[in-house]
Amino acid sequence: MKRQQSDAYQTWLWGEALLLGLLAAALTLFVAYPSLREPYELPDVRLVLDTTVMLAALVVAVLAGIRVAVDGRWADILLCAGFSTAAATHLAFSLIPVFVVGHERAPVEGWAWHGGRIAGMALVAVAPWLGARTSRPRRAIAVALVSAGVTLAALWIACRLGTHLLPSPLAGPSGDQPMLLTAALAIEALLGLAWLVGFWRRYRDQGEDFDRWLALAATLIVFAEVHYVLTPIPAASYVSQGDFLRVLSYGVLLAGAWRAIRSAEFGRAVAEERARVASEIHDGLQQYLFSIATHVSM
């Protein structure tokens, strides 16, 4: 079993190295040729990308919540809270302004969007470093989700109160983006790197399949954030290469979630089959012993 885990880890490590090499080569190409870094005004594509990210984050949050109910690990609680925060951020600060209010993301919503992403990524980045379990998983996950909701509400209120102090979360006419926005994107990239290192370490030590998918997704997110730094966005309806990398990262997360669900279903089927066989053996043995006892008494 350990040999199989070691082989799987080595295979994943080579795949991770290949992915890093490809992403680094593409990033070098974009840096060398600035014309390749131009964003495109595609409002419909923007909505599709944000909707896809929101739904994917919600699916991963639900999976993590199911794992909490089974194992009660704090790591899964933070995963559920982090991806729930990401889903709520895209819904509240990106999709609702367009579908309900009927306008693009305002500066207040833009800064709240970045704050929500930082909060969600921070929760996910801390998750792999916690190995403890809780005796009250439902209460813990309820507290974590309520705390995430309160955090998002506080971010929106703070951004609204500081509207006159905050610069626009978009690039100016000259293509330069505010230093505060660059700092926020750099923080997101560092959190993605912490996310990558944490789940890489946990997969190396524990060999859990879902952790390697989380690490692969973190790799894509780190390079997506670097692309955001290099590609100033003049309006919320624009898309860049970083957006496609982010959607691809959530696609990887969905693939990992699907494998985790299939693995859980397989494990449950095996457990049920073992219980059935044990029950048949027990019943058959009990009847045999009863028959022997009857003959002896006669």
Tab-separated table of C-alpha atoms in Angstrom:
chain	number	residue	atom	x	y	z
A	1	MET	CA	0.000	0.000	0.000
A	2	LYS	CA	2.820	2.392	0.889
A	3	ARG	CA	4.565	1.484	-2.368
A	4	GLN	CA	1.411	2.378	-4.328
A	5	GLN	CA	1.104	5.719	-2.499
A	6	SER	CA	4.763	6.464	-3.209
A	7	ASP	CA	4.341	5.696	-6.921
A	8	ALA	CA	1.202	7.850	-7.099
A	9	TYR	CA	3.022	10.704	-5.387
A	10	GLN	CA	5.980	10.460	-7.766
A	11	THR	CA	3.635	10.455	-10.772
A	12	TRP	CA	1.806	13.495	-9.424
A	13	LEU	CA	5.115	15.251	-8.741
A	14	TRP	CA	6.249	14.809	-12.338
A	15	GLY	CA	2.891	16.063	-13.572
A	16	GLU	CA	3.118	19.082	-11.290
A	17	ALA	CA	6.620	19.853	-12.562
A	18	LEU	CA	5.383	19.621	-16.161
A	19	LEU	CA	2.439	21.920	-15.417
A	20	LEU	CA	4.732	24.454	-13.731
A	21	GLY	CA	7.072	24.381	-16.714
A	22	LEU	CA	4.255	24.961	-19.208
A	23	LEU	CA	2.723	27.788	-17.183
A	24	ALA	CA	6.117	29.417	-16.638
A	25	ALA	CA	6.896	29.214	-20.382
A	26	ALA	CA	3.526	30.766	-21.250
A	27	LEU	CA	4.065	33.523	-18.672
A	28	THR	CA	7.505	34.265	-20.124
A	29	LEU	CA	5.947	34.548	-23.567
A	30	PHE	CA	3.318	36.996	-22.296
A	31	VAL	CA	5.981	39.082	-20.561
A	32	ALA	CA	8.175	39.165	-23.672
A	33	TYR	CA	5.303	40.191	-25.977
A	34	PRO	CA	3.052	42.790	-24.316
A	35	SER	CA	0.575	42.639	-27.204
A	36	LEU	CA	-0.459	39.155	-26.028
A	37	ARG	CA	-1.548	40.560	-22.664
A	38	GLU	CA	-4.333	42.740	-24.010
A	39	PRO	CA	-7.710	42.108	-22.296
A	40	TYR	CA	-10.884	41.756	-24.335
A	41	GLU	CA	-14.272	43.360	-23.742
A	42	LEU	CA	-16.576	40.343	-23.614
A	43	PRO	CA	-19.381	40.988	-21.094
A	44	ASP	CA	-21.248	37.765	-21.916
A	45	VAL	CA	-18.099	35.692	-21.490
A	46	ARG	CA	-17.429	37.551	-18.246
A	47	LEU	CA	-20.808	36.477	-16.883
A	48	VAL	CA	-20.289	32.887	-17.979
A	49	LEU	CA	-16.872	32.729	-16.315
A	50	ASP	CA	-18.118	34.207	-13.037
A	51	THR	CA	-21.134	31.897	-13.007
A	52	THR	CA	-18.930	28.870	-13.654
A	53	VAL	CA	-16.566	29.806	-10.825
A	54	MET	CA	-19.473	30.386	-8.434
A	55	LEU	CA	-21.094	27.014	-9.184
A	56	ALA	CA	-17.800	25.125	-9.028
A	57	ALA	CA	-16.909	26.729	-5.688
A	58	LEU	CA	-20.357	25.825	-4.366
A	59	VAL	CA	-19.962	22.175	-5.399
A	60	VAL	CA	-16.566	21.917	-3.675
A	61	ALA	CA	-18.009	23.599	-0.555
A	62	VAL	CA	-20.848	21.057	-0.425
A	63	LEU	CA	-18.377	18.178	-0.806
A	64	ALA	CA	-16.245	19.569	2.026
A	65	GLY	CA	-19.375	19.923	4.165
A	66	ILE	CA	-20.255	16.256	3.592
A	67	ARG	CA	-16.732	15.271	4.597
A	68	VAL	CA	-17.114	17.322	7.778
A	69	ALA	CA	-20.252	15.371	8.708
A	70	VAL	CA	-18.312	12.109	8.272
A	71	ASP	CA	-14.866	12.905	9.711
A	72	GLY	CA	-15.294	16.193	11.579
A	73	ARG	CA	-11.883	17.541	10.532
A	74	TRP	CA	-11.123	21.232	10.908
A	75	ALA	CA	-9.369	21.187	7.536
A	76	ASP	CA	-12.646	20.310	5.795
A	77	ILE	CA	-14.505	22.918	7.854
A	78	LEU	CA	-12.152	25.633	6.605
A	79	LEU	CA	-12.400	24.274	3.045
A	80	CYS	CA	-16.191	24.474	3.221
A	81	ALA	CA	-16.073	28.002	4.639
A	82	GLY	CA	-13.433	29.145	2.137
A	83	PHE	CA	-15.190	27.906	-0.989
A	84	SER	CA	-18.556	29.087	0.344
A	85	THR	CA	-16.998	32.535	0.731
A	86	ALA	CA	-15.708	32.373	-2.854
A	87	ALA	CA	-19.131	31.358	-4.181
A	88	ALA	CA	-20.924	34.064	-2.180
A	89	THR	CA	-18.371	36.674	-3.303
A	90	HIS	CA	-18.973	36.011	-6.993
A	91	LEU	CA	-22.733	35.912	-6.473
A	92	ALA	CA	-23.032	39.071	-4.377
A	93	PHE	CA	-20.397	41.309	-5.941
A	94	SER	CA	-20.300	40.150	-9.558
A	95	LEU	CA	-23.511	38.431	-10.684
A	96	ILE	CA	-26.216	40.216	-8.688
A	97	PRO	CA	-25.091	43.730	-9.782
A	98	VAL	CA	-25.472	42.647	-13.420
A	99	PHE	CA	-28.568	40.432	-13.286
A	100	VAL	CA	-30.545	42.269	-10.574
A	101	VAL	CA	-29.343	45.864	-10.524
A	102	GLY	CA	-28.512	46.004	-14.221
A	103	HIS	CA	-25.080	47.636	-14.215
A	104	GLU	CA	-21.440	46.633	-14.071
A	105	ARG	CA	-19.603	46.135	-10.822
A	106	ALA	CA	-19.273	49.443	-8.967
A	107	PRO	CA	-16.007	50.431	-7.221
A	108	VAL	CA	-17.484	49.456	-3.842
A	109	GLU	CA	-18.438	46.032	-5.149
A	110	GLY	CA	-15.071	45.699	-6.887
A	111	TRP	CA	-13.098	46.181	-3.676
A	112	ALA	CA	-15.513	43.935	-1.755
A	113	TRP	CA	-14.978	41.321	-4.484
A	114	HIS	CA	-11.212	41.404	-3.957
A	115	GLY	CA	-11.661	41.351	-0.174
A	116	GLY	CA	-13.962	38.337	-0.389
A	117	ARG	CA	-11.503	36.487	-2.600
A	118	ILE	CA	-8.683	37.189	-0.141
A	119	ALA	CA	-10.811	35.976	2.780
A	120	GLY	CA	-11.815	32.780	0.971
A	121	MET	CA	-8.290	31.999	-0.191
A	122	ALA	CA	-6.930	32.640	3.310
A	123	LEU	CA	-9.326	30.054	4.771
A	124	VAL	CA	-8.356	27.485	2.130
A	125	ALA	CA	-4.628	28.224	2.594
A	126	VAL	CA	-4.865	27.581	6.352
A	127	ALA	CA	-6.899	24.363	5.946
A	128	PRO	CA	-4.080	21.882	5.101
A	129	TRP	CA	-2.110	22.865	8.197
A	130	LEU	CA	-4.852	21.749	10.606
A	131	GLY	CA	-5.093	18.069	11.473
A	132	ALA	CA	-7.342	18.210	14.535
A	133	ARG	CA	-10.935	17.017	14.687
A	134	THR	CA	-13.965	18.498	16.389
A	135	SER	CA	-16.519	16.640	18.472
A	136	ARG	CA	-19.293	18.940	17.206
A	137	PRO	CA	-18.861	19.121	13.433
A	138	ARG	CA	-22.288	20.581	12.657
A	139	ARG	CA	-21.890	23.370	15.160
A	140	ALA	CA	-18.356	24.106	13.930
A	141	ILE	CA	-19.378	24.305	10.282
A	142	ALA	CA	-22.373	26.507	11.137
A	143	VAL	CA	-20.110	28.911	13.018
A	144	ALA	CA	-17.602	28.924	10.148
A	145	LEU	CA	-20.292	29.674	7.532
A	146	VAL	CA	-21.888	32.409	9.644
A	147	SER	CA	-18.452	33.948	10.236
A	148	ALA	CA	-17.776	33.919	6.474
A	149	GLY	CA	-21.112	35.672	5.827
A	150	VAL	CA	-20.434	38.278	8.501
A	151	THR	CA	-16.968	38.854	7.018
A	152	LEU	CA	-18.419	39.516	3.552
A	153	ALA	CA	-21.024	41.892	4.969
A	154	ALA	CA	-18.344	43.727	6.958
A	155	LEU	CA	-16.162	44.008	3.840
A	156	TRP	CA	-19.009	45.530	1.833
A	157	ILE	CA	-19.836	48.029	4.597
A	158	ALA	CA	-16.176	48.985	5.039
A	159	CYS	CA	-15.713	49.492	1.289
A	160	ARG	CA	-18.911	51.535	1.110
A	161	LEU	CA	-17.851	53.767	3.995
A	162	GLY	CA	-14.385	54.219	2.487
A	163	THR	CA	-15.545	54.901	-1.074
A	164	HIS	CA	-14.054	58.403	-1.110
A	165	LEU	CA	-10.715	57.059	0.178
A	166	LEU	CA	-10.318	54.054	-2.100
A	167	PRO	CA	-9.097	54.388	-5.702
A	168	SER	CA	-10.904	52.680	-8.546
A	169	PRO	CA	-10.276	48.904	-8.604
A	170	LEU	CA	-9.654	49.150	-12.347
A	171	ALA	CA	-6.869	50.366	-14.603
A	172	GLY	CA	-6.827	54.000	-15.638
A	173	PRO	CA	-6.924	55.377	-19.197
A	174	SER	CA	-3.152	55.034	-19.472
A	175	GLY	CA	-3.327	51.335	-18.554
A	176	ASP	CA	-1.770	51.737	-15.116
A	177	GLN	CA	-3.559	50.115	-12.187
A	178	PRO	CA	-3.561	51.530	-8.625
A	179	MET	CA	-0.874	50.356	-6.246
A	180	LEU	CA	-3.539	49.194	-3.777
A	181	LEU	CA	-5.034	46.924	-6.432
A	182	THR	CA	-1.590	45.537	-7.296
A	183	ALA	CA	-1.014	44.859	-3.589
A	184	ALA	CA	-4.362	43.036	-3.321
A	185	LEU	CA	-3.525	40.867	-6.350
A	186	ALA	CA	-0.068	40.139	-4.926
A	187	ILE	CA	-1.661	39.028	-1.630
A	188	GLU	CA	-3.972	36.712	-3.557
A	189	ALA	CA	-0.976	35.234	-5.399
A	190	LEU	CA	0.884	34.634	-2.113
A	191	LEU	CA	-2.193	32.981	-0.594
A	192	GLY	CA	-2.430	30.754	-3.662
A	193	LEU	CA	1.217	29.793	-3.159
A	194	ALA	CA	0.553	28.958	0.511
A	195	TRP	CA	-2.451	26.916	-0.634
A	196	LEU	CA	-0.206	25.003	-3.077
A	197	VAL	CA	2.541	24.287	-0.537
A	198	GLY	CA	0.076	23.226	2.156
A	199	PHE	CA	-1.827	20.684	0.084
A	200	TRP	CA	1.356	19.441	-1.578
A	201	ARG	CA	2.757	18.692	1.895
A	202	ARG	CA	-0.457	17.014	3.035
A	203	TYR	CA	-0.668	14.858	-0.077
A	204	ARG	CA	2.964	13.827	0.389
A	205	ASP	CA	2.368	12.851	4.028
A	206	GLN	CA	-1.154	11.374	3.880
A	207	GLY	CA	-1.661	10.384	0.242
A	208	GLU	CA	-5.282	11.570	0.083
A	209	ASP	CA	-6.423	11.853	-3.522
A	210	PHE	CA	-8.407	15.096	-3.198
A	211	ASP	CA	-5.350	16.947	-1.850
A	212	ARG	CA	-3.422	16.537	-5.103
A	213	TRP	CA	-6.290	18.072	-7.065
A	214	LEU	CA	-6.373	20.991	-4.637
A	215	ALA	CA	-2.622	21.470	-5.150
A	216	LEU	CA	-2.986	21.384	-8.953
A	217	ALA	CA	-5.793	23.944	-8.775
A	218	ALA	CA	-3.637	26.162	-6.557
A	219	THR	CA	-0.860	26.051	-9.172
A	220	LEU	CA	-3.233	27.433	-11.804
A	221	ILE	CA	-4.559	30.068	-9.399
A	222	VAL	CA	-1.050	31.365	-8.621
A	223	PHE	CA	-0.329	31.950	-12.305
A	224	ALA	CA	-3.811	33.424	-12.799
A	225	GLU	CA	-3.078	36.035	-10.130
A	226	VAL	CA	0.268	36.836	-11.762
A	227	HIS	CA	-1.568	37.384	-15.046
A	228	TYR	CA	-3.967	39.750	-13.267
A	229	VAL	CA	-0.988	41.801	-12.085
A	230	LEU	CA	0.464	41.949	-15.589
A	231	THR	CA	-2.854	42.629	-17.368
A	232	PRO	CA	-4.624	45.770	-16.113
A	233	ILE	CA	-8.409	45.552	-16.565
A	234	PRO	CA	-10.072	48.828	-17.681
A	235	ALA	CA	-13.648	47.644	-16.917
A	236	ALA	CA	-15.429	44.811	-15.135
A	237	SER	CA	-16.768	43.481	-18.448
A	238	TYR	CA	-13.250	42.698	-19.739
A	239	VAL	CA	-11.640	39.263	-19.565
A	240	SER	CA	-7.969	38.322	-19.568
A	241	GLN	CA	-5.831	35.212	-19.635
A	242	GLY	CA	-5.969	35.069	-15.837
A	243	ASP	CA	-9.750	34.578	-15.946
A	244	PHE	CA	-9.422	31.494	-18.125
A	245	LEU	CA	-6.720	30.067	-15.854
A	246	ARG	CA	-8.973	30.642	-12.846
A	247	VAL	CA	-11.890	28.850	-14.524
A	248	LEU	CA	-9.537	26.006	-15.469
A	249	SER	CA	-8.432	25.750	-11.826
A	250	TYR	CA	-12.036	25.344	-10.712
A	251	GLY	CA	-12.507	22.729	-13.424
A	252	VAL	CA	-9.631	20.811	-11.842
A	253	LEU	CA	-11.337	21.181	-8.460
A	254	LEU	CA	-14.562	19.758	-9.905
A	255	ALA	CA	-12.646	16.781	-11.309
A	256	GLY	CA	-11.119	16.167	-7.885
A	257	ALA	CA	-14.522	16.508	-6.203
A	258	TRP	CA	-16.029	14.011	-8.645
A	259	ARG	CA	-13.241	11.518	-7.924
A	260	ALA	CA	-13.700	12.019	-4.173
A	261	ILE	CA	-17.430	11.365	-4.465
A	262	ARG	CA	-16.832	8.250	-6.585
A	263	SER	CA	-14.239	7.033	-4.087
A	264	ALA	CA	-16.657	7.584	-1.208
A	265	GLU	CA	-19.400	5.700	-3.054
A	266	PHE	CA	-16.991	2.844	-3.817
A	267	GLY	CA	-15.870	2.705	-0.187
A	268	ARG	CA	-19.467	2.634	1.003
A	269	ALA	CA	-20.327	-0.167	-1.454
A	270	VAL	CA	-17.345	-2.211	-0.250
A	271	ALA	CA	-18.357	-1.668	3.387
A	272	GLU	CA	-21.938	-2.744	2.664
A	273	GLU	CA	-20.748	-5.867	0.835
A	274	ARG	CA	-18.442	-6.794	3.706
A	275	ALA	CA	-21.298	-6.305	6.165
A	276	ARG	CA	-23.566	-8.523	4.035
A	277	VAL	CA	-20.974	-11.302	3.783
A	278	ALA	CA	-20.275	-11.103	7.510
A	279	SER	CA	-23.991	-11.304	8.231
A	280	GLU	CA	-24.380	-14.376	6.007
A	281	ILE	CA	-21.413	-16.078	7.642
A	282	HIS	CA	-22.748	-15.232	11.086
A	283	ASP	CA	-26.262	-16.487	10.288
A	284	GLY	CA	-24.994	-19.685	8.683
A	285	LEU	CA	-22.652	-20.431	11.577
A	286	GLN	CA	-25.406	-19.718	14.081
A	287	GLN	CA	-27.776	-22.170	12.343
A	288	TYR	CA	-25.043	-24.819	12.192
A	289	LEU	CA	-24.280	-24.502	15.918
A	290	PHE	CA	-27.993	-24.604	16.745
A	291	SER	CA	-28.336	-27.802	14.734
A	292	ILE	CA	-25.381	-29.380	16.591
A	293	ALA	CA	-26.829	-28.341	19.955
A	294	THR	CA	-30.197	-29.865	19.030
A	295	HIS	CA	-28.630	-33.182	18.032
A	296	VAL	CA	-26.529	-33.310	21.205
A	297	SER	CA	-29.540	-32.635	23.411
A	298	MET	CA	-31.511	-35.388	21.633
